[in-house]
XYZ file of C-alpha atoms in Angstrom:
109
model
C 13.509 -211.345 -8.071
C 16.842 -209.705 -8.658
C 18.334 -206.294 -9.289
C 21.806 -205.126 -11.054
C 23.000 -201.468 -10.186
C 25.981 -199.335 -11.474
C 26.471 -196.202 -10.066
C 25.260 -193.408 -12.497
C 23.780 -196.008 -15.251
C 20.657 -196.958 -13.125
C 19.053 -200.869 -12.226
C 17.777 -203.448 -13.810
C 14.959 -205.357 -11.674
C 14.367 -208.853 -13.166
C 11.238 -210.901 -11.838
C 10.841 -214.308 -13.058
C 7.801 -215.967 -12.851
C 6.953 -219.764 -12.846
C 5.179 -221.284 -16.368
C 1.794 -223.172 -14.847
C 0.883 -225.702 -17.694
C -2.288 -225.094 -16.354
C -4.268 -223.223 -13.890
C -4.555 -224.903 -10.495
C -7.903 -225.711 -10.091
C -7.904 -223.729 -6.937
C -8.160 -220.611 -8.753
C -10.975 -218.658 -9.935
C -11.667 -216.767 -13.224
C -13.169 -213.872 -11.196
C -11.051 -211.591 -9.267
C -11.168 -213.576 -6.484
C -8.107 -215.239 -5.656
C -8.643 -218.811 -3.740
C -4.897 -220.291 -4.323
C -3.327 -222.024 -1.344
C 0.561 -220.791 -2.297
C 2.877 -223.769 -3.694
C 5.777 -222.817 -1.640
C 6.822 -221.658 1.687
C 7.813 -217.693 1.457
C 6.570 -214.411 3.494
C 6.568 -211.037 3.200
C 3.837 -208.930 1.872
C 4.121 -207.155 -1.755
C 1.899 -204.171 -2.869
C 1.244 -204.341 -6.722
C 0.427 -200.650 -8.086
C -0.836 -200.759 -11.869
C -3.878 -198.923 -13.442
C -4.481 -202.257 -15.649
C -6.387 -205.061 -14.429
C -5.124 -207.816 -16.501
C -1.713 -207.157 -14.891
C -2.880 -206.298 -11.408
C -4.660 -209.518 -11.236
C -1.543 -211.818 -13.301
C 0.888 -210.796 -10.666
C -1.701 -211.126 -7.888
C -2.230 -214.495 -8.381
C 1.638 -215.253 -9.054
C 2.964 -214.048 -6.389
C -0.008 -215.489 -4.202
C 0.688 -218.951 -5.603
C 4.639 -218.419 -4.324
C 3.490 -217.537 -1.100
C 3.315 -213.862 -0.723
C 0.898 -211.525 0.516
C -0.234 -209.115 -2.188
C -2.197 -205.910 -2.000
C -3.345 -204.424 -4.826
C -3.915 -200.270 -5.988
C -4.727 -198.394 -9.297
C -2.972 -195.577 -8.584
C 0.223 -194.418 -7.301
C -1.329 -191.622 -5.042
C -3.434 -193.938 -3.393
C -0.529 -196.478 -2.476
C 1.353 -192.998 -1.032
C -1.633 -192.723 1.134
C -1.384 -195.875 2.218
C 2.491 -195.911 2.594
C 1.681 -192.661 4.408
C -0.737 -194.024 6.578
C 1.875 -196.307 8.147
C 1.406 -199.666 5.539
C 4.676 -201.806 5.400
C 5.224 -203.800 2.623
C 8.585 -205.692 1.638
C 8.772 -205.166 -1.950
C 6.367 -202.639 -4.088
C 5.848 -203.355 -8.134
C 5.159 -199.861 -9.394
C 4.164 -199.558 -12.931
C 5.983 -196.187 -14.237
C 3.015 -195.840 -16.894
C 0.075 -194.476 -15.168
C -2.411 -191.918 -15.496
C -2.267 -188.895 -12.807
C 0.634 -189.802 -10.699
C 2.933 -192.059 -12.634
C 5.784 -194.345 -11.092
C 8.922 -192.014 -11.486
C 6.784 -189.006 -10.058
C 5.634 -191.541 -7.047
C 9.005 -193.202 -6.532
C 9.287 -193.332 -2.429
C 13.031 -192.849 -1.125
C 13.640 -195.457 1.865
């Protein structure tokens, strides 16, 4: 993961995930994630996205690379969480959302 910022223009966040070949055999097709990760990182990531398919893609990504992942629907919910004293070292917001969308949610650190 990297970011480029100019003052006044905005950032660009680019996340590059691995190409599998195919899927480890480790994981499931449910939702249930049984991956043992592939390398050694840490830090915890919450993923907030109203769509499964995406929830679950970089779920099992980022679990294969060695994070921790939580996972919400909705952006309110992860402030309640955030709010509620969760710590997390990187959160993947979609900005798309029903109710309370990304750019309304947007925490200042």
């Amino acid at each position: 993961m990297s970011v480029k910022s100019e003052f006044g223009q905005g950032a660009t966040f680019i996340i590059e995930l691995p190409i599998v070949e195919s899927p480890p055999a480790e994981i499931t097709t449910s939702n249930q994630i049984k991956a043992q990760p592939l390398l050694e990182k840490s830090g915890r990531i919450l993923v907030v996205d109203d769509e499964p398919g995406v929830r679950a893609l970089l779920e099992k990504v980022l679990i294969l690379i060695g994070y921790k992942v939580d996972t919400i629907t909705d952006a309110k919910i992860a402030m309640d969480k955030l709010d509620a004293g969760a710590k997390y070292d990187a959160i993947l917001l979609d900005i798309r959302m029903p109710g309370m969308n990304g750019i309304d949610y947007t925490p200042i650190f």
